Amino acid sequence: MAGESKNLAVLLRKKGDLEVVEVEKPSPGENEVLLAIDSVGICGTDVHFWTHGEIGDFIVKAPMILGHESSGVVAALGKGVSTLKVGDRVAIEPSVPCRKCDYCKGGRYNLCPDIVCGSTPPVHGSLANYYCHAADFCYKLPDHVSFEEGALLEPLSVGVHACRRSGVTLGSKLLVCGAGPIGLVSLLTAKAMGAAQVIITDIDQGRLDVGKQIGADFTVLADSEDGREMAKKIESTLGCMPDISIECSGVPSSIQTGIYATRSGGVFALVGLGPSDVTLPIVNAAVREVDIIGILRYANCFPTALAMIASGKVDVKPLVTHRFTLAKSLDAFETARTGAGGAIKVMIKVADK
Amino acid sequence: MAGESKNLAALLRKKGDLEVVEVEKPSPGENEVLLAIDSVGICGSDVHYWTHGEIGDFIVKAPMILGHESSGVVAALGKGVSTLKVGDRVAIEPGVPCRQCDYCKGGRYNLCLDMVFCATPPVHGSLANYYCHAADFCYKLPDHVSFEEGALLEPLSVGVHACRRAGVTLGSKVLVCGAGPIGLVNLLTAKAMGAAKVIITDIDQGRLDVAKQIGADFTVLADSKDGREMAKKIESTLGCMPDISIECSGAPSSIQTGIYATRSGGVLVLVGLGPSDVTLPIVNAAVREVDIRGIFRYANCYPTALAMIASGKVDVKPLVTHRFTLAKSLDAFETARTGAGGAIKVMIKVANK
């Protein structure tokens, strides 16, 4: 291939052992494209695999390239690809399902038992100079949408999926628990969907301030682990109980708060994941018909997320607070891990030298 | 009024103190009817108020007539009643909402905060010779539908509400946890809605045998409190994971089983109520998008339940195992409490001497 260059990647050899190394440059298979990666955002799960070596049943047993919030340029086409051409700028939806099972055929491909997810062991992620991916899971970016915005489509899609499943619509009154990147994209999406008011909670005032700047109507500091107490505070600040709550932290006290706070007949969506088993006020939820729904990644959300960004309806650019080159990936991960300097989304500019 | 007779009622004076006493005969208010009660089924909640004096925030602070699963004959009309006439045989929907709040106007009147519900303190129930009720919450029974079937419309409506909220439809594969009256009406309703297969669990083999007789495709004895183990047993017996699980016992281990057993993307509905706070495998539910929906009584279900019975599509008669006169109410409640003699639904024949 003309202009061949080496392929550097951020490789997690095992828990705690992360290094930028040269790896083999991949070749696109049938229906795949080879991508020259431009920007990759760091997700909490990437950090967690680095610090803990596992998430639930997914254990890092062999070296794995991290990263799954990516965008880049098509560098070569595999056999059969007709929807993209070399030079196209794309955002990458990182998980490719089997396409054949009942979940895939029914449109809920996020639940495919054979889904292949970048940066979930044992599958390599996209935090490298070169990466191959299914062509139909790469979405062409309009010229005015940046590579960073392309990389942000991944977390934004989580927000779209959460807001859709929880029934956010015109006039909704929404509680978002947690003002990290996922809480913030849920806030942005809810507002774009016509939510009348959004109230957001967090343990960190700085994050609440960012929430306020990008559109939250109210913020409440989560300074109590008493779910009922927090629910009262939320109700009195918002002026009513929210119809919908989207929990983005995974913290048990926040989940309890979300249940107590939600209006009867409403919906409580769980995006954040924490301990496997949590004590819940289940009778309170059941007798008030507050439905508890889980959110696993997204399905059929990237096109919507892209349309939101391309139209200008949603601005995700404020979420990127720190940028690093690929060579400085360890610093990037450390910043993402500690949240130092008010870090929200840390972006690795792979294409920069 | 011609032919006036005394009004005997099963009065719960306080926890543990139940007696059949004479009470004042009520007069129908505006839009109400006076009913000569015929049959009243005993519900687990009636028994619980008798044995514990409270359920959650509802505490028996003053003497209260029990009973809310009733049918009878219209004996007199209150002012403004035009939909019923004296002599009409009716089933009584025991909860009358405010009709003015957002829940009522939106059709989810079961969530009305000002709901007046028979035999939920401080509201008197209908286990008496005479009882008054809102005319529009009394449903006229066709001649071929018995008073006992009329009384059974109440628990059957719980089954209708649960199956609707769970999304039971043609082809559904349903797990019902618990084969008491509520589990059994859910089984009957699910089958009537076109469920392809229903598998039911219980700790009592006798109850499972009844379930098998009335239509369960499979039964599994709940002989383990290990949710994952029970889920495996259910899956291997049914041949697949159920799409929908309807939990009718309230027992924590059964709720956990329901979560583990349900297919990804499916629904677990919680009908049974047990301890307020339960430790649940919430990440398992969330990452598989198994939605958890609570069920609180019913709304707009009585007409459907009546149509099911009147058409012959559903036969609830096998559920009634024991009958007592009003004078023998204490024996009736004791039988309901212990489940002695294979008791499922104990019916009090108020109109019999």
XYZ file of C-alpha atoms in Angstrom:
706
model
C 0.000 0.000 0.000
C 1.401 3.443 -0.893
C 2.556 5.654 1.995
C 2.662 2.759 4.416
C 3.492 3.807 7.957
C 3.772 2.029 11.227
C 0.770 1.229 13.370
C 1.112 2.472 16.927
C -1.562 1.390 19.377
C -2.440 1.822 23.056
C -2.073 -1.723 24.311
C -3.268 -2.935 27.685
C -0.984 -5.886 28.324
C -2.700 -6.694 31.620
C -4.262 -4.827 34.524
C -2.227 -1.710 35.285
C 0.122 -2.206 32.343
C -0.681 0.187 29.501
C 1.818 1.123 26.798
C 1.947 2.647 23.334
C 3.527 0.003 21.124
C 3.853 -0.861 17.484
C 1.417 -3.506 16.320
C 0.738 -5.185 12.995
C -1.190 -3.049 10.551
C -4.531 -4.807 9.883
C -6.054 -5.520 6.442
C -9.751 -5.027 5.779
C -11.744 -8.233 5.351
C -14.878 -8.664 3.277
C -17.329 -5.779 3.872
C -14.755 -4.009 6.013
C -12.793 -0.806 5.608
C -9.313 0.107 6.809
C -9.420 3.353 8.766
C -6.704 5.880 9.565
C -7.945 6.833 13.019
C -8.131 10.543 13.847
C -9.708 10.993 17.295
C -10.569 8.650 20.132
C -12.388 9.580 23.342
C -11.612 7.756 26.561
C -14.553 6.057 28.257
C -14.872 5.031 31.893
C -14.859 1.389 30.826
C -11.469 1.788 29.122
C -10.138 3.245 32.372
C -11.734 0.463 34.387
C -10.155 -2.307 32.290
C -6.808 -0.561 32.818
C -7.195 -0.205 36.593
C -9.093 -3.425 37.366
C -8.408 -5.734 34.452
C -12.069 -6.727 34.278
C -15.690 -5.610 34.233
C -18.154 -8.281 35.331
C -17.600 -11.395 33.268
C -15.258 -9.632 30.836
C -11.708 -10.284 31.952
C -8.524 -9.108 30.259
C -6.727 -12.419 29.663
C -4.540 -11.323 26.761
C -3.141 -7.963 25.609
C -5.923 -5.788 24.215
C -5.935 -2.460 22.370
C -8.258 -0.023 24.151
C -10.621 2.649 22.809
C -14.078 2.532 21.252
C -15.199 6.141 20.792
C -13.540 6.850 17.476
C -13.539 8.568 14.136
C -11.172 8.512 11.184
C -10.626 8.447 7.443
C -11.254 5.496 5.133
C -7.793 4.381 3.928
C -8.706 1.208 2.008
C -11.764 -0.827 1.103
C -12.236 -4.513 1.730
C -13.967 -6.792 -0.763
C -17.600 -5.942 -1.442
C -17.633 -2.437 0.045
C -19.699 -0.038 -2.033
C -21.136 2.385 0.527
C -17.847 4.139 1.345
C -14.827 5.316 -0.608
C -11.232 6.040 0.266
C -10.990 9.471 1.850
C -14.417 9.421 3.458
C -14.451 10.847 7.001
C -16.422 8.551 9.299
C -17.566 7.940 12.856
C -17.281 4.348 14.037
C -20.047 2.464 15.844
C -17.756 0.098 17.737
C -19.924 -2.981 18.273
C -20.757 -5.289 15.379
C -23.527 -7.852 15.963
C -24.019 -11.193 14.200
C -26.922 -9.906 12.048
C -28.587 -13.353 12.054
C -30.072 -13.992 15.490
C -33.579 -13.015 16.610
C -32.297 -9.936 18.428
C -30.517 -8.687 15.303
C -33.446 -9.439 13.046
C -35.796 -7.724 15.504
C -33.723 -4.518 15.617
C -32.396 -4.930 19.155
C -28.920 -5.818 17.987
C -27.367 -4.382 21.151
C -28.592 -7.580 22.841
C -26.972 -9.930 20.312
C -25.185 -12.662 22.302
C -22.436 -12.791 19.650
C -21.848 -9.057 19.379
C -18.197 -8.105 18.809
C -17.354 -4.989 20.814
C -14.143 -3.081 20.347
C -12.236 -2.699 23.621
C -14.234 -5.387 25.417
C -12.027 -8.445 25.996
C -10.923 -10.215 23.925
C -11.657 -7.799 21.063
C -9.139 -5.077 20.176
C -10.299 -1.498 20.273
C -9.580 1.368 17.917
C -7.011 3.452 19.793
C -4.379 2.955 17.088
C -3.192 4.597 13.886
C -4.933 1.948 11.784
C -8.014 -0.081 12.483
C -10.431 -2.212 10.443
C -14.192 -2.181 10.880
C -17.430 -3.317 9.237
C -18.254 -0.743 6.580
C -21.931 -0.523 7.519
C -21.005 0.433 11.068
C -19.042 3.453 9.832
C -21.062 6.627 9.313
C -19.949 9.275 6.871
C -19.483 12.687 8.502
C -20.630 15.840 6.730
C -17.746 18.258 6.086
C -18.801 20.603 8.885
C -18.833 17.868 11.558
C -15.413 17.512 13.152
C -13.570 14.265 13.912
C -13.995 14.995 17.630
C -17.745 15.332 17.197
C -17.610 12.072 15.261
C -15.889 10.361 18.176
C -18.498 11.824 20.548
C -21.325 10.143 18.630
C -20.622 7.036 20.682
C -21.460 8.444 24.130
C -24.167 10.600 22.560
C -25.764 7.413 21.221
C -25.951 6.080 24.777
C -27.912 9.224 25.620
C -30.215 8.708 22.648
C -30.866 5.085 23.580
C -31.544 5.968 27.214
C -33.893 8.824 26.370
C -35.747 6.728 23.805
C -36.223 3.715 26.059
C -37.380 5.892 28.914
C -39.941 7.670 26.741
C -38.573 11.222 26.927
C -40.793 13.418 24.820
C -42.165 16.935 24.452
C -42.977 18.269 27.891
C -41.159 15.622 29.907
C -39.786 16.530 33.299
C -36.574 14.682 33.741
C -34.101 13.868 36.496
C -30.550 12.968 35.458
C -28.440 11.401 38.202
C -24.773 12.072 37.595
C -23.206 14.881 35.561
C -20.310 13.028 33.989
C -20.153 12.566 30.208
C -23.087 10.146 30.167
C -25.283 12.331 32.354
C -24.411 15.316 30.190
C -25.223 13.613 26.879
C -28.504 12.428 28.420
C -29.254 16.042 29.410
C -28.453 17.309 25.897
C -30.508 14.600 24.237
C -33.489 15.097 26.540
C -33.540 18.810 25.790
C -33.293 18.113 22.076
C -36.252 15.735 22.401
C -38.353 18.509 23.919
C -38.067 17.840 27.633
C -39.611 20.784 29.457
C -37.266 20.749 32.435
C -34.170 18.794 33.342
C -32.780 18.615 36.858
C -29.362 17.044 37.321
C -27.538 15.753 40.394
C -23.873 15.030 41.117
C -21.521 14.848 44.074
C -19.233 17.397 42.379
C -20.247 21.066 42.135
C -17.904 21.666 39.195
C -19.698 19.085 37.106
C -23.048 20.571 38.111
C -21.817 23.963 36.903
C -21.013 22.464 33.507
C -24.470 20.858 33.501
C -26.001 24.281 34.141
C -23.965 25.887 31.357
C -25.033 23.366 28.752
C -28.720 23.517 29.552
C -29.784 21.974 32.859
C -32.688 23.922 34.375
C -31.782 22.931 37.924
C -28.870 21.289 39.678
C -28.804 19.577 43.073
C -25.683 18.562 44.944
C -25.967 14.896 45.954
C -24.725 15.475 49.482
C -26.801 12.775 51.130
C -26.935 9.008 50.685
C -30.505 8.997 52.004
C -32.633 8.313 48.960
C -35.853 9.685 50.439
C -34.143 12.872 51.586
C -32.554 13.448 48.168
C -35.886 12.713 46.468
C -37.588 15.409 48.554
C -34.841 17.883 47.690
C -35.240 17.077 44.007
C -39.011 17.446 44.149
C -38.891 20.775 45.926
C -36.240 22.164 43.562
C -37.996 20.998 40.395
C -41.442 21.922 41.736
C -42.838 18.456 41.070
C -41.693 14.849 40.850
C -39.938 14.056 37.558
C -41.752 11.743 35.117
C -38.515 10.113 34.098
C -35.207 9.540 35.845
C -32.025 8.536 34.066
C -29.431 7.165 36.445
C -25.909 7.526 35.090
C -23.640 6.870 38.069
C -24.337 3.252 39.088
C -24.058 4.258 42.718
C -26.593 2.411 44.934
C -27.712 5.493 46.891
C -28.286 7.306 43.601
C -30.348 4.414 42.237
C -32.459 4.451 45.413
C -32.863 8.229 45.070
C -33.994 7.812 41.493
C -36.709 5.347 42.477
C -38.044 7.481 45.339
C -37.910 10.632 43.234
C -39.791 9.410 40.168
C -43.471 10.232 39.855
C -45.898 7.287 40.025
C -46.443 5.737 36.631
C -43.056 7.059 35.509
C -39.867 5.432 34.284
C -36.486 4.976 35.904
C -33.689 4.135 33.461
C -30.424 2.589 34.618
C -27.473 3.550 32.452
C -24.728 3.582 35.055
C -23.465 0.236 36.246
C -22.048 -0.366 39.707
C -22.185 -3.315 42.107
C -23.931 -6.430 40.710
C -26.430 -6.683 43.536
C -28.114 -3.644 44.999
C -30.765 -3.320 47.715
C -33.693 -1.492 46.174
C -36.930 -0.078 47.585
C -38.741 -2.424 45.244
C -42.196 -2.211 46.816
C -42.093 1.588 46.524
C -41.321 1.210 42.823
C -43.880 -1.558 42.287
C -46.902 -0.049 44.042
C -46.332 3.242 42.260
C -45.726 1.537 38.924
C -42.354 3.203 38.463
C -40.845 1.013 35.755
C -37.151 0.154 36.028
C -35.491 -0.246 32.644
C -31.871 -1.039 31.881
C -29.797 0.446 29.093
C -27.137 -1.560 27.245
C -25.174 0.609 24.843
C -27.450 1.518 21.865
C -29.038 0.235 18.683
C -29.971 2.315 15.645
C -28.865 5.473 17.469
C -25.753 6.605 15.571
C -27.753 8.046 12.644
C -29.902 10.045 15.080
C -26.902 11.224 17.070
C -25.198 12.297 13.841
C -28.305 14.154 12.692
C -28.487 15.966 16.044
C -24.886 17.148 15.692
C -25.015 17.903 11.975
C -28.150 20.019 12.371
C -26.580 22.067 15.123
C -29.415 21.109 17.463
C -26.963 19.655 19.931
C -23.494 20.947 20.773
C -21.238 18.322 22.329
C -18.023 20.278 21.882
C -18.021 21.635 25.489
C -17.659 18.055 26.733
C -14.072 17.773 25.449
C -11.856 19.293 28.116
C -8.456 17.681 27.519
C -6.531 16.583 24.451
C -3.413 14.429 24.183
C -1.371 12.926 21.365
C -1.215 9.150 20.986
C 2.316 9.183 22.427
C 0.946 10.788 25.609
C -1.833 8.210 26.064
C -0.738 7.284 29.568
C -1.142 10.910 30.671
C -4.526 10.932 28.948
C -5.684 7.850 30.828
C -4.383 9.205 34.127
C -6.341 12.425 33.575
C -9.470 10.464 32.715
C -8.984 8.271 35.785
C -8.621 11.100 38.296
C -10.837 13.679 36.619
C -8.077 16.176 37.388
C -8.465 19.708 36.086
C -12.226 19.323 35.720
C -11.790 16.624 33.089
C -14.988 15.489 31.426
C -14.164 13.887 28.063
C -10.472 13.318 27.371
C -9.728 13.047 23.656
C -6.686 11.381 22.123
C -5.735 13.035 18.839
C -4.320 9.969 17.149
C -3.677 11.699 13.820
C -1.619 14.466 15.433
C 2.105 14.030 15.832
C -87.393 0.900 52.995
C -89.653 -2.146 52.502
C -88.323 -5.492 53.759
C -85.631 -3.866 55.857
C -83.282 -6.363 57.492
C -80.267 -6.036 59.673
C -76.816 -5.444 58.294
C -74.251 -7.948 59.527
C -70.610 -7.338 58.642
C -67.198 -8.947 59.198
C -65.591 -6.208 61.274
C -61.883 -6.055 62.041
C -61.821 -4.137 65.312
C -58.028 -4.226 65.486
C -55.220 -6.628 64.642
C -56.284 -10.161 65.530
C -59.813 -9.156 66.500
C -62.335 -10.075 63.800
C -66.024 -10.497 64.526
C -69.321 -10.637 62.686
C -71.375 -7.798 64.139
C -74.416 -5.757 63.270
C -73.596 -2.398 61.726
C -75.689 0.475 60.467
C -77.290 -0.126 57.092
C -75.847 2.458 54.685
C -77.818 4.700 52.304
C -76.667 5.327 48.750
C -75.338 8.815 48.088
C -75.445 10.675 44.787
C -74.407 8.414 41.908
C -74.245 5.448 44.264
C -76.258 2.263 44.582
C -77.142 0.218 47.634
C -76.194 -3.407 47.122
C -77.396 -6.588 48.789
C -74.090 -8.432 48.767
C -74.131 -12.047 47.564
C -70.550 -13.368 47.430
C -67.222 -12.110 48.710
C -63.844 -13.724 48.098
C -61.095 -13.441 50.706
C -57.836 -11.893 49.538
C -54.398 -12.245 51.082
C -54.507 -8.555 51.968
C -57.703 -9.025 54.015
C -55.956 -11.838 55.888
C -52.846 -9.686 56.366
C -54.780 -6.790 57.895
C -56.383 -9.309 60.269
C -53.083 -10.913 61.296
C -50.774 -7.863 61.171
C -53.064 -4.858 61.434
C -51.187 -3.085 58.655
C -49.720 -3.275 55.158
C -46.958 -0.761 54.524
C -48.237 2.725 55.332
C -51.846 1.549 55.659
C -52.526 0.920 59.326
C -55.781 -0.231 60.914
C -56.414 2.569 63.422
C -60.182 2.152 63.715
C -62.586 -0.771 63.195
C -62.864 -1.622 59.514
C -65.139 -3.959 57.576
C -63.055 -6.312 55.451
C -63.622 -7.669 51.938
C -63.193 -6.220 48.458
C -63.810 -9.061 45.999
C -67.583 -8.848 45.811
C -70.785 -9.174 43.861
C -74.427 -8.558 44.719
C -77.826 -7.257 43.702
C -78.791 -3.601 43.358
C -81.262 -2.930 46.189
C -81.747 0.829 45.851
C -80.548 3.699 43.655
C -78.972 6.894 44.868
C -79.737 10.248 43.265
C -78.695 10.550 39.624
C -78.192 6.847 38.884
C -79.443 5.912 35.435
C -77.108 3.108 34.360
C -78.437 0.491 36.807
C -81.827 -0.525 38.141
C -83.034 -2.307 41.250
C -82.574 -6.044 40.809
C -79.519 -5.828 38.574
C -76.831 -8.394 39.439
C -73.430 -6.725 39.542
C -69.729 -7.229 40.204
C -68.102 -4.460 42.236
C -64.792 -2.826 41.302
C -63.713 -1.879 44.814
C -61.549 1.178 44.187
C -63.171 4.515 43.369
C -60.692 7.219 42.314
C -61.132 10.990 42.453
C -61.779 11.299 38.672
C -60.159 14.766 38.603
C -56.407 14.341 38.941
C -53.918 13.826 36.111
C -53.722 10.099 36.753
C -57.501 9.732 36.504
C -57.767 11.917 33.448
C -54.916 9.984 31.817
C -56.576 6.592 32.373
C -54.188 5.342 35.043
C -56.712 5.809 37.836
C -55.175 2.960 39.849
C -52.425 5.463 40.733
C -54.839 8.137 41.978
C -53.525 9.547 45.255
C -57.054 9.991 46.580
C -58.242 6.499 45.736
C -60.976 5.178 48.046
C -60.511 1.431 48.190
C -62.622 -1.173 50.010
C -60.904 -2.691 53.019
C -57.807 -0.500 52.777
C -57.771 1.515 56.021
C -59.656 3.617 56.820
C -62.238 2.637 54.185
C -64.831 -0.042 54.991
C -64.981 -3.065 52.748
C -67.948 -4.934 51.343
C -68.098 -8.092 53.473
C -71.547 -7.222 54.784
C -75.207 -7.794 53.940
C -75.531 -4.251 52.620
C -72.979 -1.994 51.047
C -73.033 1.210 48.971
C -70.815 1.873 45.986
C -70.348 4.231 43.033
C -72.754 3.059 40.319
C -70.198 3.344 37.527
C -67.878 0.977 39.349
C -70.556 -1.735 39.409
C -70.691 -3.953 36.341
C -73.887 -5.692 35.337
C -73.499 -9.475 35.121
C -75.144 -11.418 32.281
C -77.635 -14.003 33.564
C -75.281 -16.912 32.913
C -72.413 -15.421 34.953
C -72.682 -16.453 38.590
C -72.214 -14.219 41.631
C -69.058 -16.161 42.478
C -67.640 -15.463 39.045
C -68.613 -11.830 39.581
C -66.619 -11.740 42.812
C -63.662 -13.366 41.016
C -63.514 -10.508 38.509
C -61.428 -8.645 41.076
C -58.433 -10.990 41.191
C -58.913 -11.736 37.502
C -58.548 -7.999 36.806
C -55.172 -8.084 38.551
C -54.200 -10.784 36.062
C -55.453 -8.695 33.138
C -53.531 -5.623 34.325
C -50.352 -7.636 34.874
C -50.493 -9.411 31.523
C -51.206 -6.138 29.708
C -48.350 -4.247 31.357
C -46.074 -7.206 30.719
C -46.936 -7.164 27.023
C -48.256 -10.735 26.884
C -49.406 -11.423 23.366
C -49.834 -14.136 20.753
C -46.864 -16.463 20.944
C -45.470 -15.226 24.258
C -43.540 -17.610 26.444
C -44.439 -16.741 30.000
C -43.059 -17.667 33.401
C -45.458 -17.259 36.326
C -43.837 -17.352 39.758
C -46.322 -18.528 42.362
C -49.442 -20.654 41.851
C -51.756 -19.045 44.379
C -54.925 -17.281 43.182
C -52.968 -14.435 41.594
C -50.531 -16.728 39.812
C -53.436 -18.800 38.557
C -55.429 -15.840 37.186
C -52.262 -14.696 35.420
C -51.881 -18.146 33.901
C -55.501 -18.109 32.705
C -55.225 -14.569 31.348
C -51.924 -15.216 29.588
C -53.359 -18.248 27.850
C -56.452 -16.301 26.861
C -54.179 -13.597 25.380
C -52.527 -16.190 23.177
C -49.393 -17.077 25.120
C -47.800 -20.063 23.455
C -46.454 -21.618 26.629
C -46.786 -20.894 30.323
C -44.454 -22.360 32.919
C -45.360 -21.879 36.574
C -43.403 -22.273 39.797
C -44.458 -22.695 43.421
C -43.109 -24.156 46.642
C -46.233 -26.342 46.944
C -46.748 -29.338 44.650
C -50.520 -29.328 45.251
C -50.816 -25.819 43.856
C -48.681 -26.796 40.870
C -51.061 -29.693 40.209
C -54.018 -27.303 40.123
C -52.105 -25.064 37.734
C -51.419 -28.015 35.457
C -55.119 -28.910 35.455
C -56.177 -25.393 34.449
C -53.700 -25.017 31.633
C -50.051 -24.600 32.636
C -47.777 -26.246 30.074
C -45.021 -26.875 32.588
C -44.614 -26.701 36.345
C -41.413 -26.444 38.384
C -41.164 -26.905 42.124
C -39.343 -23.913 43.637
C -37.141 -26.020 45.873
C -34.125 -23.745 45.763
C -33.561 -20.156 46.839
C -30.685 -19.881 44.383
C -32.031 -17.640 41.639
C -29.511 -18.715 39.017
C -30.125 -22.387 39.730
C -33.908 -21.983 39.495
C -33.511 -19.961 36.304
C -31.532 -22.790 34.710
C -34.180 -25.298 35.751
C -36.892 -23.108 34.243
C -34.980 -22.668 31.002
C -34.303 -26.350 30.562
C -37.908 -27.297 31.355
C -39.439 -24.681 29.056
C -36.824 -25.250 26.351
C -35.894 -21.572 26.188
C -35.842 -18.492 28.397
C -39.302 -16.954 28.866
C -39.941 -13.541 27.244
C -42.038 -12.449 30.173
C -42.049 -13.302 33.855
C -44.917 -12.482 36.182
C -43.862 -12.644 39.806
C -46.811 -13.238 42.102
C -45.280 -14.279 45.424
C -43.262 -11.256 46.587
C -40.578 -13.597 47.888
C -37.096 -12.121 47.305
C -35.602 -15.359 45.989
C -38.473 -15.646 43.531
C -37.963 -12.086 42.283
C -34.251 -12.839 41.803
C -35.200 -16.012 39.917
C -37.531 -13.985 37.733
C -34.699 -11.620 36.776
C -32.192 -14.361 35.977
C -34.752 -16.430 34.084
C -36.118 -13.773 31.755
C -34.755 -13.558 28.228
C -32.742 -10.432 27.356
C -34.990 -7.643 26.173
C -37.890 -9.182 28.086
C -40.077 -8.001 30.936
C -40.457 -8.987 34.582
C -43.635 -7.737 36.230
C -43.926 -7.596 39.973
C -47.410 -8.357 41.257
C -46.553 -9.951 44.568
C -45.431 -7.662 47.368
C -43.064 -8.734 50.112
C -40.329 -6.935 52.046
C -39.959 -3.230 51.190
C -36.290 -3.479 50.330
C -34.883 -6.373 48.357
C -31.341 -7.044 47.116
C -31.590 -7.613 43.387
C -29.135 -8.597 40.640
C -29.735 -5.236 39.051
C -26.744 -5.229 36.713
C -27.874 -8.558 35.252
C -31.287 -7.033 34.578
C -29.848 -3.769 33.257
C -27.231 -5.123 30.866
C -29.755 -7.528 29.396
C -32.461 -4.872 29.241
C -34.884 -6.970 31.260
C -37.413 -4.336 32.268
C -38.923 -4.502 35.757
C -42.486 -3.187 35.978
C -44.621 -3.002 39.069
C -48.326 -3.784 39.142
C -50.692 -1.903 41.415
C -54.222 -3.291 41.339
C -55.794 -2.538 37.898
C -57.413 0.123 35.748
C -59.964 -0.395 32.963
C -59.709 -4.163 33.417
C -63.102 -5.168 34.804
C -64.897 -4.964 31.457
C -62.233 -7.196 29.898
C -62.306 -9.669 32.780
C -66.098 -9.823 32.542
C -65.959 -10.385 28.793
C -63.442 -13.198 29.296
C -65.772 -14.935 31.749
C -68.997 -14.225 29.899
C -67.593 -15.587 26.630
C -66.508 -18.797 28.296
C -62.938 -18.167 27.186
C -61.742 -18.314 30.768
C -63.050 -20.550 33.533
C -62.276 -19.270 37.022
C -64.683 -21.580 38.840
C -61.965 -24.136 39.759
C -60.300 -21.462 41.888
C -63.069 -21.517 44.498
C -62.260 -24.368 46.861
C -64.072 -23.449 50.075
C -67.362 -21.745 50.889
C -68.644 -20.386 54.199
C -71.680 -18.438 55.362
C -71.197 -14.915 56.703
C -71.753 -16.230 60.241
C -68.769 -18.554 59.754
C -66.459 -15.779 58.547
C -63.831 -16.499 61.192
C -63.534 -20.092 59.962
C -63.302 -18.742 56.426
C -60.450 -16.397 57.318
C -58.640 -19.118 59.246
C -58.858 -21.409 56.204
C -57.589 -18.630 53.947
C -54.761 -17.896 56.383
C -53.477 -21.446 56.633
C -54.360 -22.690 53.164
C -55.633 -25.824 54.867
C -57.316 -28.446 52.731
C -55.701 -27.153 49.566
C -57.520 -23.836 49.876
C -57.082 -21.492 46.940
C -59.962 -18.980 46.904
C -62.226 -19.013 49.926
C -65.657 -17.570 49.173
C -68.077 -16.163 51.749
C -71.673 -16.662 50.649
C -73.121 -13.585 52.293
C -76.607 -14.071 50.858
C -76.882 -17.607 52.253
C -78.286 -18.148 55.709
